[in-house]
Coordinates of C-alpha atoms in Angstrom, one line a residue:
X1410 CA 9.8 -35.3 18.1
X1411 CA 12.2 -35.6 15.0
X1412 CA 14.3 -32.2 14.9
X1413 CA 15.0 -30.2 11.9
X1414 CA 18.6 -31.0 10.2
X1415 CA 19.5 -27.8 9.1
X1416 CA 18.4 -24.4 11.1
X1417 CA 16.8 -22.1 9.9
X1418 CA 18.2 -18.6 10.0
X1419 CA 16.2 -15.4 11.2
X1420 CA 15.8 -12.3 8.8
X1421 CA 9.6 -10.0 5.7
X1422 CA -6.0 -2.7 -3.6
X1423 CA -8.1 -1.7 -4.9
X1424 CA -11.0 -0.9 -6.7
X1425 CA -15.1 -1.3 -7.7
X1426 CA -16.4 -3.7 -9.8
X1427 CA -19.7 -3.6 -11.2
X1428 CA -22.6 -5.7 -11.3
X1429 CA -22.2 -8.8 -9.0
X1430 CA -18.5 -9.5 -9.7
X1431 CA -16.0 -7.5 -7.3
X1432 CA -12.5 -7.6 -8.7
X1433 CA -11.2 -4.6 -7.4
X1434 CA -12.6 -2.8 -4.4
X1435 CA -12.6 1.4 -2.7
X1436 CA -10.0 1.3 -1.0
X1437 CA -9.1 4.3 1.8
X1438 CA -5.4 5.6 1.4
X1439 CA -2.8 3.5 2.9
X1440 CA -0.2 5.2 5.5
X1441 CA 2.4 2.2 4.6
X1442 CA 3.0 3.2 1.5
X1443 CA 6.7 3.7 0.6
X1444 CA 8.2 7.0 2.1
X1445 CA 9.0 8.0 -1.6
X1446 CA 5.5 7.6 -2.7
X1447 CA 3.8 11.4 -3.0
X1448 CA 0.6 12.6 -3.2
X1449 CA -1.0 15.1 -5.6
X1450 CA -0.4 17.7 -3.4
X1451 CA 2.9 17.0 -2.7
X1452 CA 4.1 16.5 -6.3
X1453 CA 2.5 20.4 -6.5
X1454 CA 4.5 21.2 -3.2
X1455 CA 7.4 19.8 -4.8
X1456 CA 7.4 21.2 -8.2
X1457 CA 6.9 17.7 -9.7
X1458 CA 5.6 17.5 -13.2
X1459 CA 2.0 16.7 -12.9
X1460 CA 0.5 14.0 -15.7
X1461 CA -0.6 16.2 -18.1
X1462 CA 2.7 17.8 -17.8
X1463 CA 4.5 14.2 -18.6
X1464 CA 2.3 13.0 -21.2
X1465 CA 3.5 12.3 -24.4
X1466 CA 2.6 11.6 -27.9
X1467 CA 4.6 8.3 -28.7
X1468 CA 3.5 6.4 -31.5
X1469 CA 3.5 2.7 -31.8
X1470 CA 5.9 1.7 -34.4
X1471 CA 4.0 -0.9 -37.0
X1472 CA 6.4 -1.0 -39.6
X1473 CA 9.7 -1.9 -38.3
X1474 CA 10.7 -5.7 -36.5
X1475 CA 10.8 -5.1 -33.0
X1476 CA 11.5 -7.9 -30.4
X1477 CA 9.8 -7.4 -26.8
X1478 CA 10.4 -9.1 -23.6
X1479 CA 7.6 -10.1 -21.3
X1480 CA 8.6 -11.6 -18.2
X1481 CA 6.0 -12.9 -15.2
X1482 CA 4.7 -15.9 -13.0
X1483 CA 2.3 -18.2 -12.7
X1484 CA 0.6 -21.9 -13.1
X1485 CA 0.0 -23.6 -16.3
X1486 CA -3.6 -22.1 -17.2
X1487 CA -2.1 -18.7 -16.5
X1488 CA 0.9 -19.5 -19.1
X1489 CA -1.6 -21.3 -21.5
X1490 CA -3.5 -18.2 -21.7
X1491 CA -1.2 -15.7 -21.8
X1492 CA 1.0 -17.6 -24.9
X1493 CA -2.5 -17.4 -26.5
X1494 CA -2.9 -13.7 -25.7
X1495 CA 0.4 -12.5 -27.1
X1496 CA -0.2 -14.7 -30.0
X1497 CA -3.3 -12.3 -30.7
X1498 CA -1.0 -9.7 -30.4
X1499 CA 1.2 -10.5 -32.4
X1500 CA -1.6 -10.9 -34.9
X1501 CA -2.5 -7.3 -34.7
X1502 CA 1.1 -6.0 -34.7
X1503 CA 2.8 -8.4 -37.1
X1504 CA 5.6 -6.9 -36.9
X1505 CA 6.6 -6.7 -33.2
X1506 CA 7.8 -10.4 -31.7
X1507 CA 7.1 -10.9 -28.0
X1508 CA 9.4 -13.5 -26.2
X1509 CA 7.8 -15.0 -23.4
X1510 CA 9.7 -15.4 -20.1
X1511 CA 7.6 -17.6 -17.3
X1512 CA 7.9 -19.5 -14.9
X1513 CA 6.7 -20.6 -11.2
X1514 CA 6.6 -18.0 -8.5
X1515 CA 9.2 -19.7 -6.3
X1516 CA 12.3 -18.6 -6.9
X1517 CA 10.7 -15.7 -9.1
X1518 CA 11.6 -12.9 -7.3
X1519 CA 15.5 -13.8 -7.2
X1520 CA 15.5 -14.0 -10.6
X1521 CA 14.0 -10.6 -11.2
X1522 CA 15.6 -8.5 -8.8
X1523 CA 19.0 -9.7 -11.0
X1524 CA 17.4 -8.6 -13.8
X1525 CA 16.6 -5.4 -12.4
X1526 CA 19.8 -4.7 -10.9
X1527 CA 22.0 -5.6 -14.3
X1528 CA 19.2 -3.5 -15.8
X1529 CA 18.9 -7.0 -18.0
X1530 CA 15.3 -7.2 -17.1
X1531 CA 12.5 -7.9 -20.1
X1532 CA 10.5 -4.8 -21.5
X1533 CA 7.1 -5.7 -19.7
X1534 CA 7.5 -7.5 -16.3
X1535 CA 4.4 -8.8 -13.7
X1536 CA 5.5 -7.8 -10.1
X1537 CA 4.1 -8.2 -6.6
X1538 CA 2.8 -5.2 -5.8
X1539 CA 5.7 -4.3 -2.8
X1540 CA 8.1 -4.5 -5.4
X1541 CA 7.1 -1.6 -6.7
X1542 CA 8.9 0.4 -4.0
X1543 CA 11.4 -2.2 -3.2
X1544 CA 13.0 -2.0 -6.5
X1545 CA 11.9 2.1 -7.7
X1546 CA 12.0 4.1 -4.1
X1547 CA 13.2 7.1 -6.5
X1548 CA 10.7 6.3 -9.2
X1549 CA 13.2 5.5 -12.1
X1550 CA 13.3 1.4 -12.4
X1551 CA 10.3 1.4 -14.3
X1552 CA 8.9 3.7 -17.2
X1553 CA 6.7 6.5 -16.1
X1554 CA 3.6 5.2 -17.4
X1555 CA 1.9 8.8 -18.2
X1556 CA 4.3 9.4 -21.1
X1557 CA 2.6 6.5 -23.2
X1558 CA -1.6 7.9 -22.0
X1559 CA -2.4 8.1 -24.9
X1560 CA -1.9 4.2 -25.6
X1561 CA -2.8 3.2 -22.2
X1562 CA -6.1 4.7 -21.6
X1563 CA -5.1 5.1 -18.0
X1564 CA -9.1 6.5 -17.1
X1565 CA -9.8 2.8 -17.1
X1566 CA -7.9 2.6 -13.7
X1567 CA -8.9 4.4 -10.3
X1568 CA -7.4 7.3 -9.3
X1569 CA -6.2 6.0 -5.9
X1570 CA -5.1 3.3 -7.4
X1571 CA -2.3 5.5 -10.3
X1572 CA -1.8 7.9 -6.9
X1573 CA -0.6 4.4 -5.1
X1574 CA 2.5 3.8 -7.5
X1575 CA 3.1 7.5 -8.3
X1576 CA 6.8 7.7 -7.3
X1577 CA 8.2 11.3 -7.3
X1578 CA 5.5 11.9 -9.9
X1579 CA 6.3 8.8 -11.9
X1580 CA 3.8 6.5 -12.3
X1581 CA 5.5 3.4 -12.2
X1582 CA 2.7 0.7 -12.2
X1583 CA -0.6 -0.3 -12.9
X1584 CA -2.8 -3.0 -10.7
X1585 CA -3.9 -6.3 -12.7
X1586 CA -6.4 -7.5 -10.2
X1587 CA -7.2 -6.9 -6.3
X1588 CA -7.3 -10.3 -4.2
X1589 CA -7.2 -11.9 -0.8
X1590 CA -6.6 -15.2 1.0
X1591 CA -9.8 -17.0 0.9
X1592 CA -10.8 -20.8 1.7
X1593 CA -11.1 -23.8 -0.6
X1594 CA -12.2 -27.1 0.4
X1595 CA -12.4 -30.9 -0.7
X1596 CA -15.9 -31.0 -0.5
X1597 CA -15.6 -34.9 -1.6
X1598 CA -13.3 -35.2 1.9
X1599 CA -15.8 -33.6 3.6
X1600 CA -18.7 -35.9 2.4
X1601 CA -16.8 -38.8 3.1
X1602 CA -15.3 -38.0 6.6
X1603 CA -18.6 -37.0 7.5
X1604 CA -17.9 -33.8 8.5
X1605 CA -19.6 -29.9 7.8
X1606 CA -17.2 -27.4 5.6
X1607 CA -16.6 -25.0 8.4
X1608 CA -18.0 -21.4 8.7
X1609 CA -17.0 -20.4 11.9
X1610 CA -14.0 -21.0 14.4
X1611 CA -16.4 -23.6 16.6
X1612 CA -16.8 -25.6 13.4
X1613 CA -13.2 -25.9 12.1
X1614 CA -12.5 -27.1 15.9
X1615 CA -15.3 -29.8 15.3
X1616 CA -13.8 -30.7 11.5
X1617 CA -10.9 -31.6 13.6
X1618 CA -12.1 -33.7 16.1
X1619 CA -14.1 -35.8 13.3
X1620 CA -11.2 -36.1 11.0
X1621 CA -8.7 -37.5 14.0
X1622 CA -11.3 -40.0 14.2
X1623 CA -11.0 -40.7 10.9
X1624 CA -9.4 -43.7 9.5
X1625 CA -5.9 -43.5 10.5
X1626 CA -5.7 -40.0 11.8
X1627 CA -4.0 -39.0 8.6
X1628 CA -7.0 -36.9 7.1
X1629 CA -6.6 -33.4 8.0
X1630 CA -9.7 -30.8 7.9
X1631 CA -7.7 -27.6 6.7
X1632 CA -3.6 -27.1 5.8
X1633 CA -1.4 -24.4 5.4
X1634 CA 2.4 -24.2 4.4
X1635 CA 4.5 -22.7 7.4
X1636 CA 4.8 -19.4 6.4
X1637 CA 0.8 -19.3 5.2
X1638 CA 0.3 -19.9 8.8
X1639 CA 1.1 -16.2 9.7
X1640 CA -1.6 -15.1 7.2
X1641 CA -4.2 -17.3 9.2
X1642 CA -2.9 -16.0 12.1
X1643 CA -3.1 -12.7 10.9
X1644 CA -6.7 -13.0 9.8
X1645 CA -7.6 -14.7 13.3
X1646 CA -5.9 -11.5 14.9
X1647 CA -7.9 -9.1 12.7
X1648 CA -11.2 -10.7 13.7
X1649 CA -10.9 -10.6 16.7
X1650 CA -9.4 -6.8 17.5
X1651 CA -10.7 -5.2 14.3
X1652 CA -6.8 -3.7 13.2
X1653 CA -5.0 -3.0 10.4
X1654 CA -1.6 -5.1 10.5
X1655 CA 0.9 -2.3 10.1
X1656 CA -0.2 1.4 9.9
X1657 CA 1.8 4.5 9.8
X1658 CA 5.2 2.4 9.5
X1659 CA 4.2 0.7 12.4
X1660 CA 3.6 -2.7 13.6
X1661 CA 0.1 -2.4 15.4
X1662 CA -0.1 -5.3 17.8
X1663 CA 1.3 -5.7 20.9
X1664 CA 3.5 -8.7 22.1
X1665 CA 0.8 -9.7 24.4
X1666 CA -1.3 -10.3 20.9
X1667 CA 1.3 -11.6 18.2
X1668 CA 1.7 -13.9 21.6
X1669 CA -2.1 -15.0 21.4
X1670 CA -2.0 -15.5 17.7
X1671 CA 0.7 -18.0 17.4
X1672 CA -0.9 -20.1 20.6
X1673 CA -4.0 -20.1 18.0
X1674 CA -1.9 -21.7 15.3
X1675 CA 0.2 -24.3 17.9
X1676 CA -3.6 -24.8 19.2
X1677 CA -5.0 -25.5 15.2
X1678 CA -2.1 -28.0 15.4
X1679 CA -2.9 -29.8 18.4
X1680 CA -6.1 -30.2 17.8
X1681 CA -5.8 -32.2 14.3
X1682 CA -7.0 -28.9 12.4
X1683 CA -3.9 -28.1 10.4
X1684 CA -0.3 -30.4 10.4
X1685 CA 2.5 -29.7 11.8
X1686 CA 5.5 -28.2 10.3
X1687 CA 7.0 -32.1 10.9
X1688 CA 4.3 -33.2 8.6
X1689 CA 4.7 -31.0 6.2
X1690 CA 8.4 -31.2 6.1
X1691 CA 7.9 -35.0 6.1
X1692 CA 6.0 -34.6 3.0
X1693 CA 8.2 -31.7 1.3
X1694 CA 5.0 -29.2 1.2
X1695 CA 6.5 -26.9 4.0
X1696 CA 6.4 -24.2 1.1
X1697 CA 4.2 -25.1 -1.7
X1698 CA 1.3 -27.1 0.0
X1699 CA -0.7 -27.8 -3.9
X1700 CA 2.2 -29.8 -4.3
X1701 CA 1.8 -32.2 -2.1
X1702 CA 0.8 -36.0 -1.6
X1703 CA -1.7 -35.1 0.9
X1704 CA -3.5 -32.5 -1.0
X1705 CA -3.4 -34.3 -4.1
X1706 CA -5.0 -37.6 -2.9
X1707 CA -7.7 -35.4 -1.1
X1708 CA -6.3 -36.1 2.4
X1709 CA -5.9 -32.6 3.4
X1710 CA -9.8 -31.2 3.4
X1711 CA -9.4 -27.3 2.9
X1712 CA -6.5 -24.7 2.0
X1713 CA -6.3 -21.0 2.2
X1714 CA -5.1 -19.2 -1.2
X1715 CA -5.2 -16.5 -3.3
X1716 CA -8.1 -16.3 -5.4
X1717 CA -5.8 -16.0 -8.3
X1718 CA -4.4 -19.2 -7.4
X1719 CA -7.2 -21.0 -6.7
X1720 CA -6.5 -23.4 -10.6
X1721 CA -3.0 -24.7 -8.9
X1722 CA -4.6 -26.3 -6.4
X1723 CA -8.0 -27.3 -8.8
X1724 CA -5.4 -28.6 -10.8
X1725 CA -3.4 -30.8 -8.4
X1726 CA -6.3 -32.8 -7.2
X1727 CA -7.0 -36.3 -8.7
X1728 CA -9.5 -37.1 -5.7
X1729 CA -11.9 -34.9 -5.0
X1730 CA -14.3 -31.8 -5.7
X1731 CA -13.0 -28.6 -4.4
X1732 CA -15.3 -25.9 -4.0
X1733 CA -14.9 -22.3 -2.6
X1734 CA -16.3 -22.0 0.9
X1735 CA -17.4 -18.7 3.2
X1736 CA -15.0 -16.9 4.4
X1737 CA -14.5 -18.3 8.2
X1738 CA -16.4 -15.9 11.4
X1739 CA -13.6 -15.5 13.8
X1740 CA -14.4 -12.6 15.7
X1741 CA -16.2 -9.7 15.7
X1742 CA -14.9 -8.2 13.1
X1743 CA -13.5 -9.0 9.5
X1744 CA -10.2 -10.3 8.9
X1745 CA -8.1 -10.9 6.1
X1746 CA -6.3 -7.7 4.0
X1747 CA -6.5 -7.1 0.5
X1748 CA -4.0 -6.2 -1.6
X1749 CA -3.4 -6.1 -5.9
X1750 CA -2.6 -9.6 -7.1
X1751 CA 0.1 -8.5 -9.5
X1752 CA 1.2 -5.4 -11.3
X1753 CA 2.5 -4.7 -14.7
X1754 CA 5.2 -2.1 -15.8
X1755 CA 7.6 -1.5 -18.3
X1756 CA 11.0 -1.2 -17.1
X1757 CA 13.0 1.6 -17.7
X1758 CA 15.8 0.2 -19.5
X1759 CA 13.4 -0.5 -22.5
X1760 CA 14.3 0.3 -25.6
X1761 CA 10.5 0.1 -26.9
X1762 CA 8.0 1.6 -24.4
X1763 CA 5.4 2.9 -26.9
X1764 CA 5.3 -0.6 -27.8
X1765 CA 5.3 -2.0 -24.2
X1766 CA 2.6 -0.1 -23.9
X1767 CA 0.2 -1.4 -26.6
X1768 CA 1.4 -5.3 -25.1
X1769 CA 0.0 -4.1 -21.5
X1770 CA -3.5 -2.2 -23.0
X1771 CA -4.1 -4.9 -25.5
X1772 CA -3.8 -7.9 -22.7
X1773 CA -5.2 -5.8 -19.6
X1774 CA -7.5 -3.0 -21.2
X1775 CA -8.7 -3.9 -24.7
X1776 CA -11.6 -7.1 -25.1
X1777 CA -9.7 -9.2 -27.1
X1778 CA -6.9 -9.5 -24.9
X1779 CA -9.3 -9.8 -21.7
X1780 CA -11.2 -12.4 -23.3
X1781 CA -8.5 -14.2 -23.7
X1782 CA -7.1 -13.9 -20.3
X1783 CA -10.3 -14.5 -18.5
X1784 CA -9.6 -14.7 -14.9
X1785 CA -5.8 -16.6 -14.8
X1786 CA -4.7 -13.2 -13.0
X1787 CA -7.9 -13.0 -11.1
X1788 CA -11.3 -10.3 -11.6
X1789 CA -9.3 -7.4 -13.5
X1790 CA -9.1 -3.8 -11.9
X1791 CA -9.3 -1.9 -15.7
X1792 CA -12.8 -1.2 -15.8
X1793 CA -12.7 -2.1 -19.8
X1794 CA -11.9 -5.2 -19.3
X1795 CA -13.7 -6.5 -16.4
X1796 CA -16.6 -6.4 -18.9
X1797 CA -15.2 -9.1 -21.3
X1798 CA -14.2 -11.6 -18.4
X1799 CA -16.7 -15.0 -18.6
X1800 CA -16.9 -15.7 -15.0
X1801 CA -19.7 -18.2 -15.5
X1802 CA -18.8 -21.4 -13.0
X1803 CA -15.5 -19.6 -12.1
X1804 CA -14.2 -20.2 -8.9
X1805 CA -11.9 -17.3 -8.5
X1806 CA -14.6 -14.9 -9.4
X1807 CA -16.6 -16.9 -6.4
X1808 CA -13.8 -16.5 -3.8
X1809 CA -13.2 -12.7 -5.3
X1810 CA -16.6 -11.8 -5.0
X1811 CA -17.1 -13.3 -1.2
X1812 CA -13.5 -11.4 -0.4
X1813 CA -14.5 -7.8 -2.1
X1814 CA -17.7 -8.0 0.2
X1815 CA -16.2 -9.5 3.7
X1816 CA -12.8 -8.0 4.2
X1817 CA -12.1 -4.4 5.5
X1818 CA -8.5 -4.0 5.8
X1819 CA -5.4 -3.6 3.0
X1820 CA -2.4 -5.4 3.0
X1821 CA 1.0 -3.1 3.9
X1822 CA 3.4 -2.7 1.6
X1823 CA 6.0 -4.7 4.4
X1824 CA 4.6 -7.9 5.0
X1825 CA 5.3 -9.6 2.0
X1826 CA 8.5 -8.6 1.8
X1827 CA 10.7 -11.8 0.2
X1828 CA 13.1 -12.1 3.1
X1829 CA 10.2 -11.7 5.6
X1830 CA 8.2 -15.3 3.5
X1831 CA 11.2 -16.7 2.3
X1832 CA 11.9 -20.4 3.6
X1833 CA 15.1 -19.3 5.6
X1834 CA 12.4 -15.7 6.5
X1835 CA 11.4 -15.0 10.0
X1836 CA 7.8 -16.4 9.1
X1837 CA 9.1 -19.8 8.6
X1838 CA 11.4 -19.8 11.3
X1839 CA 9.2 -18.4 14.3
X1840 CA 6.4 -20.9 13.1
X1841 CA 9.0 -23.7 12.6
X1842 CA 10.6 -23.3 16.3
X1843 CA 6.9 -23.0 17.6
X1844 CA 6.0 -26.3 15.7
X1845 CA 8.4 -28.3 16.5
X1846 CA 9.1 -27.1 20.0
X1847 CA 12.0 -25.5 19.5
X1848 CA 11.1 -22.1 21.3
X1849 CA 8.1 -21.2 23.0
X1850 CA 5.4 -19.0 21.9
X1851 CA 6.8 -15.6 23.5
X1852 CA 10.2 -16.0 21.9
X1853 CA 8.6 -16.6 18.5
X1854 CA 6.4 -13.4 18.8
X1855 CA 9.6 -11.9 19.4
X1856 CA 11.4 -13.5 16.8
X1857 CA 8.1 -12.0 14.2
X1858 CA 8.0 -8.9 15.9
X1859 CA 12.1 -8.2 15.6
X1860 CA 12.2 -9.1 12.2
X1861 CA 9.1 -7.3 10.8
X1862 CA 10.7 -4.2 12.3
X1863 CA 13.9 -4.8 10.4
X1864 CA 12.1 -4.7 7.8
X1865 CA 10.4 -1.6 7.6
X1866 CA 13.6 0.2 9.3
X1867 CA 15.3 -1.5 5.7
X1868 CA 12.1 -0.4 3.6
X1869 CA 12.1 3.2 5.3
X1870 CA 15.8 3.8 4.3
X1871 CA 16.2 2.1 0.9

């Protein structure tokens, strides 16, 4: 087997929708959250203003030119759609400019944290929702969001979910949308393979005999990018013992079952159900798999993503018909966690928060702005705006709907942490080494295990 030229080095919700759609689902309170995080009680205990104590009366300024920064990620309906939405905007208000800053999501996070730390960043910036307390542990990177209630109508948004990214009584965040992995598939490549879109663990095994027999063996029934495959694995481990990932600032699975999980994957790959990381790396998808040969010509058959990303890979595809499937019965119980797609906030070094904060309600709370954004950041969690979102033929309210209804658990605040998924992160290198026979499966589990506790050891103390 070809070996890797360059080694890799080692070290890382919620809401209810109504009707049929299910964008943001009741969600119990999470022990990961960041140590700094407090509750109500604890911002009493403390002597920590409460909301009503912060709330302010800024006025939006409609008279004088103001210029604000909005920085986030995305594909290129996302972009489309949001260019259109601050156009609106800008209608309303014409005297406030809104310089757009976007760009793909790899490489995104670098680029923020910079800002951050220079305190360069733009006025309104989309973050993942761990760097919340990444970047604000003392609740003072981004503006406390109760100061500007009375242009944000902040009852739009569950409780649980402001008590979430309350930081020392700063509420430093709002959630977008609430999503999950889910599964796609080429239905076309199905059809003509001859093979059934899987359901169940039994069946993806049988999608893989069928489509090694296909052709030349280069069909593949499912793919994943390397560090995807510790979601799957992830999932599989969740439906099968019914546990939360990481609870209480704790890692809750033994050796003995990170161990079982990654002989799932290595066993996914040697029975023609996924590639290997030699495949991938052969076809420079080892990170971003929509951007591959493979998927594009409809020789990979199924993918798991994000339903907010489901368009990239819609998008890539000249050969084939992708359609969202079930969500896949691997146990007993349900796997998969949760977590809010993106988040929005206004950094603290803004010079213009009153009118941050009419950019954020008019795109996330008010109908013009919803219409307009549809679902390019997935089902929204404001509770205004989910009622102006068309989700008629819409694939990502399909996967969101199947996710809000299966899944059970909510996604830590450690295990997207960016040196955890990075591709020099422990993820890639304990799948890599597994792969391509570099380690066996006991030394990667250690390898995960080690470096996921680093983590939260670095996330406890920051």
């Amino acid at each position: 087997m070809k070996r890797r030229g360059k080694k890799l080095v080692s070290l890382i919700l919620a809401g209810a929708m109504v009707g049929s759609l299910a964008g943001c689902m009741p969600a119990k309170p999470k022990e990961t959250a960041a140590p700094e995080v407090k509750s109500e009680a604890a911002k009493e205990d403390s002597g920590a203003e409460s909301p009503a104590e912060t709330k302010g009366a800024m006025e939006v300024n409609t008279k004088d030119p103001i210029t604000l920064r909005f920085n986030w990620w995305g594909g290129d309906s996302r972009h489309e759609k949001t260019l259109k939405a601050i156009e609106a905007f800008e209608a309303k208000y014409p005297n406030i400019k809104v310089e757009a800053e976007y760009e793909a999501f790899s490489g995104h996070e670098e680029k923020v944290s910079l800002a951050l730390n220079a305190g360069a960043a733009a006025d309104v910036i989309q973050l993942n929702m761990d760097w919340v307390f990444a970047y604000s542990p003392k609740g003072d990177t981004f503006f406390d969001l109760n100061k500007v209630s009375n242009i944000i109508d902040l009852s739009s948004y569950e409780d649980y979910d402001k008590e979430f990214y309350t930081v020392n009584g700063s509420l430093q965040a709002l959630p977008i949308a609430n999503t999950g992995r889910g599964f796609i598939w080429n239905k076309t490549t199905y059809d003509k393979v001859g093979a059934k879109i899987p359901t169940t663990l039994d069946e993806l095994y049988e999608a893989g005999e069928k489509f090694a027999a296909y052709e030349d063996g280069s069909y593949y029934p499912f793919a994943c990018a390397d560090y995807v495959k510790v979601h799957l694995m992830i999932y599989y481990l969740q439906c099968k013992y019914g546990k939360d990932w990481i609870t209480d600032n704790e890692l809750q699975y033994s050796k003995e079952e990170i161990l079982e999980g990654l002989e799932f994957i290595k066993s996914l790959e040697d029975k023609h159900v996924i590639p290997n990381s030699e495949r991938l790396a052969g076809e420079g998808t080892s990170e971003l798999l929509e951007t591959g040969e493979s998927w594009i010509n409809g020789h990979y058959g199924g993918a798991m993503c994000w339903d907010t990303n489901i368009d990239k890979y819609v998008e890539a595809v000249t050969d084939g018909e992708i359609v969202v499937g079930d969500m896949i019965n691997m146990g007993e119980f349900h796997g998969g966690p949760l977590k809010a797609s993106q988040v929005i906030a206004i950094t603290s070094s803004s010079q213009h928060p009153a009118e941050a904060a009419a950019l954020i309600q008019f795109l996330f709370g008010d109908e013009e702005g919803a219409t307009i954004l549809g679902d390019s950041r997935g089902i929204p969690c404001n509770k205004n705006a989910v009622k102006y979102v068309d989700t008629e033929g819409s694939l990502v309210a399909d996967m969101n709907k199947k996710l809000m209804v299966w899944s059970t658990f909510m996604l830590d605040i450690f295990t997207e942490r960016a040196s955890l998924k990075t591709p020099d992160g422990v993820y890639t290198l304990a799948i890599q080494s597994l792969s391509y026979g570099e380690a066996d499966a006991a030394s990667c589990a250690d390898m995960l295990i080690d470096g996921i506790n680093r983590e939260i050891e670095a996330a406890i103390s920051e």
